[in-house]
Amino acid sequence: RDGEAEAFLRQGLRSNPDTYEMYSALGYFCYMHDRMDESIAYYEKAVLLDAPNLTWHMLAHAYEHAGYINESLNVWLGMEAVETGNVVPKMQIDRILKGEPPPDIPGFLSRAREERRM
């Protein structure tokens, strides 16, 4: 019932346009449905509204999946500076610099949804 879920999230955003939560939720929904440009747009709005570090991480992942490698790397470098005790940004930076691909979680979920429909 993806359509209903998305409509619910959009209504939530209309009712709460000044907080990061709904932008982040819609960004995640679009990310998980492999709609990266939409995901990026929502995550970019979320981070302007004092979103937590996880939202920045998701923005970096969405950038990378959309092919915006430099943008992704810049976010990870910023997060590395902010999150000095977190190893995730460094791991992501190292993976990107080695040319390794990101995990294909959106593709995996898309294939799983298609299989359920069959």
CSV table of N, CA and C in Angstrom, one decimal:
chain,number,residue,atom,x,y,z
A,1,ARG,N,0.8,-1.2,0.0
A,1,ARG,CA,0.0,0.0,0.0
A,1,ARG,C,0.9,1.3,0.0
A,2,ASP,N,1.8,1.2,-0.9
A,2,ASP,CA,2.8,2.3,-1.0
A,2,ASP,C,2.1,3.7,-1.3
A,3,GLY,N,1.1,3.7,-2.1
A,3,GLY,CA,0.5,4.9,-2.4
A,3,GLY,C,-0.2,5.6,-1.2
A,4,GLU,N,-0.8,4.7,-0.4
A,4,GLU,CA,-1.4,5.3,0.8
A,4,GLU,C,-0.4,5.8,1.8
A,5,ALA,N,0.7,5.0,1.9
A,5,ALA,CA,1.8,5.5,2.8
A,5,ALA,C,2.4,6.8,2.3
A,6,GLU,N,2.6,6.9,1.0
A,6,GLU,CA,3.2,8.2,0.6
A,6,GLU,C,2.2,9.3,0.8
A,7,ALA,N,0.9,9.1,0.5
A,7,ALA,CA,-0.1,10.2,0.7
A,7,ALA,C,-0.1,10.6,2.2
A,8,PHE,N,0.0,9.6,3.1
A,8,PHE,CA,0.0,9.9,4.5
A,8,PHE,C,1.2,10.8,4.9
A,9,LEU,N,2.4,10.4,4.3
A,9,LEU,CA,3.6,11.2,4.6
A,9,LEU,C,3.5,12.6,4.0
A,10,ARG,N,2.9,12.7,2.8
A,10,ARG,CA,2.7,14.1,2.2
A,10,ARG,C,1.8,14.9,3.1
A,11,GLN,N,0.7,14.3,3.6
A,11,GLN,CA,-0.2,15.1,4.5
A,11,GLN,C,0.5,15.5,5.7
A,12,GLY,N,1.4,14.6,6.2
A,12,GLY,CA,2.2,15.0,7.4
A,12,GLY,C,3.1,16.1,7.2
A,13,LEU,N,3.7,16.2,6.0
A,13,LEU,CA,4.6,17.3,5.6
A,13,LEU,C,3.8,18.6,5.5
A,14,ARG,N,2.6,18.5,4.9
A,14,ARG,CA,1.7,19.7,4.8
A,14,ARG,C,1.4,20.3,6.2
A,15,SER,N,1.2,19.4,7.1
A,15,SER,CA,0.8,19.7,8.5
A,15,SER,C,2.0,20.2,9.3
A,16,ASN,N,3.2,19.8,8.9
A,16,ASN,CA,4.4,20.0,9.7
A,16,ASN,C,5.5,20.5,8.8
A,17,PRO,N,5.4,21.6,8.1
A,17,PRO,CA,6.4,22.0,7.2
A,17,PRO,C,7.7,22.6,7.8
A,18,ASP,N,7.7,22.8,9.1
A,18,ASP,CA,8.8,23.5,9.7
A,18,ASP,C,9.7,22.6,10.5
A,19,THR,N,9.6,21.3,10.4
A,19,THR,CA,10.4,20.4,11.1
A,19,THR,C,11.0,19.4,10.2
A,20,TYR,N,12.2,18.9,10.6
A,20,TYR,CA,12.9,18.0,9.7
A,20,TYR,C,12.3,16.6,9.5
A,21,GLU,N,11.5,16.2,10.5
A,21,GLU,CA,11.0,14.8,10.6
A,21,GLU,C,10.3,14.4,9.3
A,22,MET,N,9.3,15.2,8.8
A,22,MET,CA,8.5,14.8,7.7
A,22,MET,C,9.4,14.8,6.4
A,23,TYR,N,10.3,15.8,6.3
A,23,TYR,CA,11.1,15.8,5.1
A,23,TYR,C,12.0,14.6,5.1
A,24,SER,N,12.5,14.2,6.3
A,24,SER,CA,13.4,13.1,6.4
A,24,SER,C,12.6,11.8,6.1
A,25,ALA,N,11.4,11.7,6.6
A,25,ALA,CA,10.5,10.5,6.4
A,25,ALA,C,10.2,10.3,4.9
A,26,LEU,N,9.9,11.4,4.2
A,26,LEU,CA,9.7,11.4,2.8
A,26,LEU,C,10.9,11.1,2.0
A,27,GLY,N,12.0,11.6,2.4
A,27,GLY,CA,13.3,11.3,1.8
A,27,GLY,C,13.6,9.8,1.9
A,28,TYR,N,13.4,9.2,3.1
A,28,TYR,CA,13.6,7.8,3.3
A,28,TYR,C,12.7,7.0,2.4
A,29,PHE,N,11.4,7.4,2.3
A,29,PHE,CA,10.4,6.7,1.5
A,29,PHE,C,10.9,6.7,0.0
A,30,CYS,N,11.3,7.8,-0.5
A,30,CYS,CA,11.8,7.9,-1.9
A,30,CYS,C,13.0,7.1,-2.1
A,31,TYR,N,13.9,7.2,-1.1
A,31,TYR,CA,15.2,6.4,-1.2
A,31,TYR,C,14.9,4.9,-1.3
A,32,MET,N,14.0,4.4,-0.4
A,32,MET,CA,13.7,3.0,-0.4
A,32,MET,C,12.9,2.6,-1.7
A,33,HIS,N,12.4,3.6,-2.4
A,33,HIS,CA,11.7,3.3,-3.7
A,33,HIS,C,12.5,3.7,-4.9
A,34,ASP,N,13.8,3.9,-4.6
A,34,ASP,CA,14.8,4.1,-5.7
A,34,ASP,C,14.4,5.4,-6.5
A,35,ARG,N,13.9,6.4,-5.8
A,35,ARG,CA,13.6,7.7,-6.4
A,35,ARG,C,14.6,8.7,-5.8
A,36,MET,N,15.8,8.6,-6.3
A,36,MET,CA,16.9,9.3,-5.6
A,36,MET,C,16.8,10.8,-5.7
A,37,ASP,N,16.5,11.3,-6.9
A,37,ASP,CA,16.4,12.8,-7.0
A,37,ASP,C,15.4,13.4,-6.0
A,38,GLU,N,14.2,12.7,-5.9
A,38,GLU,CA,13.2,13.2,-4.9
A,38,GLU,C,13.7,13.0,-3.5
A,39,SER,N,14.4,11.9,-3.2
A,39,SER,CA,15.0,11.7,-1.9
A,39,SER,C,16.0,12.8,-1.5
A,40,ILE,N,16.8,13.1,-2.5
A,40,ILE,CA,17.8,14.2,-2.2
A,40,ILE,C,17.1,15.5,-1.9
A,41,ALA,N,16.1,15.8,-2.7
A,41,ALA,CA,15.4,17.1,-2.4
A,41,ALA,C,14.8,17.2,-1.0
A,42,TYR,N,14.2,16.1,-0.6
A,42,TYR,CA,13.7,16.0,0.8
A,42,TYR,C,14.7,16.1,1.8
A,43,TYR,N,15.8,15.3,1.7
A,43,TYR,CA,16.9,15.3,2.6
A,43,TYR,C,17.6,16.6,2.7
A,44,GLU,N,17.8,17.3,1.6
A,44,GLU,CA,18.4,18.6,1.6
A,44,GLU,C,17.6,19.6,2.4
A,45,LYS,N,16.2,19.5,2.3
A,45,LYS,CA,15.4,20.4,3.1
A,45,LYS,C,15.5,20.0,4.6
A,46,ALA,N,15.5,18.7,4.9
A,46,ALA,CA,15.6,18.2,6.3
A,46,ALA,C,16.8,18.7,7.0
A,47,VAL,N,18.0,18.7,6.3
A,47,VAL,CA,19.2,19.1,7.0
A,47,VAL,C,19.3,20.6,7.2
A,48,LEU,N,18.5,21.3,6.5
A,48,LEU,CA,18.4,22.8,6.8
A,48,LEU,C,17.6,23.1,8.0
A,49,LEU,N,16.9,22.1,8.5
A,49,LEU,CA,16.0,22.2,9.7
A,49,LEU,C,16.6,21.5,10.9
A,50,ASP,N,17.9,21.5,11.1
A,50,ASP,CA,18.6,21.0,12.3
A,50,ASP,C,18.3,19.5,12.4
A,51,ALA,N,18.4,18.7,11.4
A,51,ALA,CA,18.2,17.3,11.4
A,51,ALA,C,19.4,16.6,12.1
A,52,PRO,N,19.2,15.4,12.6
A,52,PRO,CA,20.3,14.7,13.3
A,52,PRO,C,21.3,14.1,12.2
A,53,ASN,N,22.4,13.7,12.7
A,53,ASN,CA,23.5,13.2,11.8
A,53,ASN,C,23.0,12.1,10.9
A,54,LEU,N,22.1,11.2,11.3
A,54,LEU,CA,21.6,10.1,10.5
A,54,LEU,C,21.0,10.6,9.2
A,55,THR,N,20.3,11.8,9.3
A,55,THR,CA,19.7,12.4,8.1
A,55,THR,C,20.8,12.8,7.1
A,56,TRP,N,21.9,13.3,7.6
A,56,TRP,CA,23.0,13.7,6.8
A,56,TRP,C,23.6,12.4,6.1
A,57,HIS,N,23.7,11.3,6.9
A,57,HIS,CA,24.2,10.1,6.3
A,57,HIS,C,23.3,9.6,5.2
A,58,MET,N,22.0,9.7,5.3
A,58,MET,CA,21.1,9.3,4.3
A,58,MET,C,21.2,10.2,3.1
A,59,LEU,N,21.4,11.5,3.3
A,59,LEU,CA,21.6,12.4,2.2
A,59,LEU,C,22.8,11.9,1.4
A,60,ALA,N,23.9,11.6,2.1
A,60,ALA,CA,25.1,11.1,1.4
A,60,ALA,C,24.9,9.9,0.6
A,61,HIS,N,24.1,8.9,1.2
A,61,HIS,CA,23.8,7.7,0.5
A,61,HIS,C,23.0,8.0,-0.8
A,62,ALA,N,22.0,8.9,-0.6
A,62,ALA,CA,21.1,9.2,-1.8
A,62,ALA,C,21.9,9.9,-2.9
A,63,TYR,N,22.8,10.8,-2.5
A,63,TYR,CA,23.7,11.4,-3.5
A,63,TYR,C,24.5,10.4,-4.3
A,64,GLU,N,25.1,9.4,-3.5
A,64,GLU,CA,25.9,8.4,-4.2
A,64,GLU,C,25.1,7.6,-5.1
A,65,HIS,N,23.9,7.1,-4.7
A,65,HIS,CA,23.1,6.3,-5.5
A,65,HIS,C,22.6,7.0,-6.8
A,66,ALA,N,22.5,8.3,-6.7
A,66,ALA,CA,22.1,9.1,-7.8
A,66,ALA,C,23.2,9.5,-8.7
A,67,GLY,N,24.4,9.1,-8.3
A,67,GLY,CA,25.6,9.3,-9.1
A,67,GLY,C,26.4,10.6,-8.8
A,68,TYR,N,26.0,11.3,-7.7
A,68,TYR,CA,26.6,12.5,-7.3
A,68,TYR,C,27.7,12.2,-6.3
A,69,ILE,N,28.8,11.6,-6.8
A,69,ILE,CA,29.8,11.1,-5.9
A,69,ILE,C,30.5,12.2,-5.1
A,70,ASN,N,30.9,13.3,-5.8
A,70,ASN,CA,31.5,14.3,-5.1
A,70,ASN,C,30.7,14.9,-3.9
A,71,GLU,N,29.4,15.1,-4.2
A,71,GLU,CA,28.5,15.6,-3.2
A,71,GLU,C,28.4,14.6,-2.0
A,72,SER,N,28.3,13.3,-2.3
A,72,SER,CA,28.3,12.3,-1.2
A,72,SER,C,29.6,12.4,-0.4
A,73,LEU,N,30.7,12.4,-1.1
A,73,LEU,CA,32.0,12.5,-0.4
A,73,LEU,C,32.1,13.7,0.5
A,74,ASN,N,31.6,14.8,0.0
A,74,ASN,CA,31.7,16.1,0.8
A,74,ASN,C,30.9,16.0,2.0
A,75,VAL,N,29.7,15.3,1.9
A,75,VAL,CA,28.9,15.1,3.1
A,75,VAL,C,29.6,14.2,4.1
A,76,TRP,N,30.1,13.1,3.6
A,76,TRP,CA,30.9,12.2,4.5
A,76,TRP,C,32.1,12.9,5.2
A,77,LEU,N,32.8,13.7,4.4
A,77,LEU,CA,33.9,14.5,5.0
A,77,LEU,C,33.4,15.4,6.1
A,78,GLY,N,32.3,16.1,5.9
A,78,GLY,CA,31.8,16.9,6.9
A,78,GLY,C,31.4,16.2,8.1
A,79,MET,N,30.8,15.0,7.9
A,79,MET,CA,30.3,14.2,9.0
A,79,MET,C,31.5,13.6,9.8
A,80,GLU,N,32.6,13.3,9.1
A,80,GLU,CA,33.8,12.8,9.8
A,80,GLU,C,34.3,13.9,10.8
A,81,ALA,N,34.2,15.1,10.3
A,81,ALA,CA,34.7,16.2,11.2
A,81,ALA,C,33.8,16.4,12.4
A,82,VAL,N,32.5,16.2,12.2
A,82,VAL,CA,31.5,16.4,13.3
A,82,VAL,C,31.4,15.2,14.2
A,83,GLU,N,31.5,14.0,13.7
A,83,GLU,CA,31.3,12.8,14.4
A,83,GLU,C,32.6,12.1,14.7
A,84,THR,N,33.5,12.7,15.5
A,84,THR,CA,34.8,12.3,15.7
A,84,THR,C,34.9,10.9,16.3
A,85,GLY,N,33.9,10.4,17.0
A,85,GLY,CA,33.9,9.1,17.6
A,85,GLY,C,33.2,8.0,16.7
A,86,ASN,N,32.7,8.4,15.6
A,86,ASN,CA,31.9,7.5,14.8
A,86,ASN,C,32.8,7.0,13.6
A,87,VAL,N,32.9,5.7,13.4
A,87,VAL,CA,33.7,5.2,12.4
A,87,VAL,C,33.0,5.1,11.0
A,88,VAL,N,31.7,5.3,11.0
A,88,VAL,CA,30.9,5.1,9.7
A,88,VAL,C,31.4,6.1,8.7
A,89,PRO,N,31.5,7.4,9.0
A,89,PRO,CA,31.9,8.3,7.9
A,89,PRO,C,33.3,7.9,7.3
A,90,LYS,N,34.3,7.6,8.1
A,90,LYS,CA,35.6,7.2,7.6
A,90,LYS,C,35.4,5.9,6.7
A,91,MET,N,34.6,5.0,7.1
A,91,MET,CA,34.4,3.7,6.4
A,91,MET,C,33.8,4.1,5.0
A,92,GLN,N,32.9,5.0,5.0
A,92,GLN,CA,32.2,5.4,3.7
A,92,GLN,C,33.2,6.1,2.8
A,93,ILE,N,34.0,7.0,3.4
A,93,ILE,CA,35.0,7.8,2.6
A,93,ILE,C,36.0,6.8,2.0
A,94,ASP,N,36.5,5.9,2.8
A,94,ASP,CA,37.5,4.9,2.3
A,94,ASP,C,36.8,4.1,1.2
A,95,ARG,N,35.6,3.6,1.3
A,95,ARG,CA,34.9,2.8,0.3
A,95,ARG,C,34.8,3.6,-1.0
A,96,ILE,N,34.3,4.9,-0.9
A,96,ILE,CA,34.2,5.7,-2.1
A,96,ILE,C,35.5,5.9,-2.8
A,97,LEU,N,36.5,6.3,-2.0
A,97,LEU,CA,37.8,6.6,-2.6
A,97,LEU,C,38.4,5.3,-3.3
A,98,LYS,N,38.1,4.1,-2.8
A,98,LYS,CA,38.5,2.9,-3.5
A,98,LYS,C,37.7,2.6,-4.7
A,99,GLY,N,36.6,3.3,-4.9
A,99,GLY,CA,35.8,3.1,-6.1
A,99,GLY,C,34.8,1.9,-5.9
A,100,GLU,N,34.6,1.5,-4.7
A,100,GLU,CA,33.7,0.5,-4.4
A,100,GLU,C,32.2,1.0,-4.4
A,101,PRO,N,31.3,0.2,-4.9
A,101,PRO,CA,29.9,0.7,-5.0
A,101,PRO,C,29.2,0.7,-3.6
A,102,PRO,N,28.2,1.4,-3.5
A,102,PRO,CA,27.4,1.4,-2.2
A,102,PRO,C,26.5,0.2,-2.2
A,103,PRO,N,26.1,-0.2,-1.0
A,103,PRO,CA,25.2,-1.4,-1.0
A,103,PRO,C,23.9,-1.0,-1.7
A,104,ASP,N,23.3,-2.0,-2.4
A,104,ASP,CA,22.2,-1.7,-3.3
A,104,ASP,C,20.9,-2.0,-2.5
A,105,ILE,N,20.7,-1.3,-1.4
A,105,ILE,CA,19.5,-1.6,-0.6
A,105,ILE,C,18.2,-1.1,-1.3
A,106,PRO,N,18.2,0.0,-2.0
A,106,PRO,CA,17.0,0.4,-2.7
A,106,PRO,C,16.6,-0.6,-3.8
A,107,GLY,N,17.6,-1.1,-4.6
A,107,GLY,CA,17.4,-2.1,-5.6
A,107,GLY,C,16.9,-3.4,-5.0
A,108,PHE,N,17.5,-3.8,-3.9
A,108,PHE,CA,17.0,-5.1,-3.2
A,108,PHE,C,15.6,-5.0,-2.8
A,109,LEU,N,15.2,-3.8,-2.2
A,109,LEU,CA,13.8,-3.6,-1.8
A,109,LEU,C,12.8,-3.6,-3.0
A,110,SER,N,13.3,-2.9,-4.1
A,110,SER,CA,12.4,-2.9,-5.3
A,110,SER,C,12.2,-4.2,-5.8
A,111,ARG,N,13.2,-5.1,-5.9
A,111,ARG,CA,13.1,-6.4,-6.4
A,111,ARG,C,12.1,-7.3,-5.5
A,112,ALA,N,12.3,-7.1,-4.2
A,112,ALA,CA,11.4,-7.8,-3.2
A,112,ALA,C,10.0,-7.4,-3.3
A,113,ARG,N,9.7,-6.1,-3.6
A,113,ARG,CA,8.3,-5.7,-3.8
A,113,ARG,C,7.7,-6.3,-5.0
A,114,GLU,N,8.5,-6.3,-6.1
A,114,GLU,CA,8.1,-6.9,-7.4
A,114,GLU,C,7.8,-8.4,-7.2
A,115,GLU,N,8.6,-9.1,-6.4
A,115,GLU,CA,8.4,-10.5,-6.2
A,115,GLU,C,7.1,-10.8,-5.4
A,116,ARG,N,6.8,-9.9,-4.5
A,116,ARG,CA,5.5,-10.0,-3.7
A,116,ARG,C,4.3,-9.8,-4.6
A,117,ARG,N,4.4,-9.0,-5.6
A,117,ARG,CA,3.3,-8.7,-6.5
A,117,ARG,C,3.0,-9.8,-7.4
A,118,MET,N,4.0,-10.7,-7.7
A,118,MET,CA,3.8,-11.8,-8.6
A,118,MET,C,2.9,-12.9,-8.1
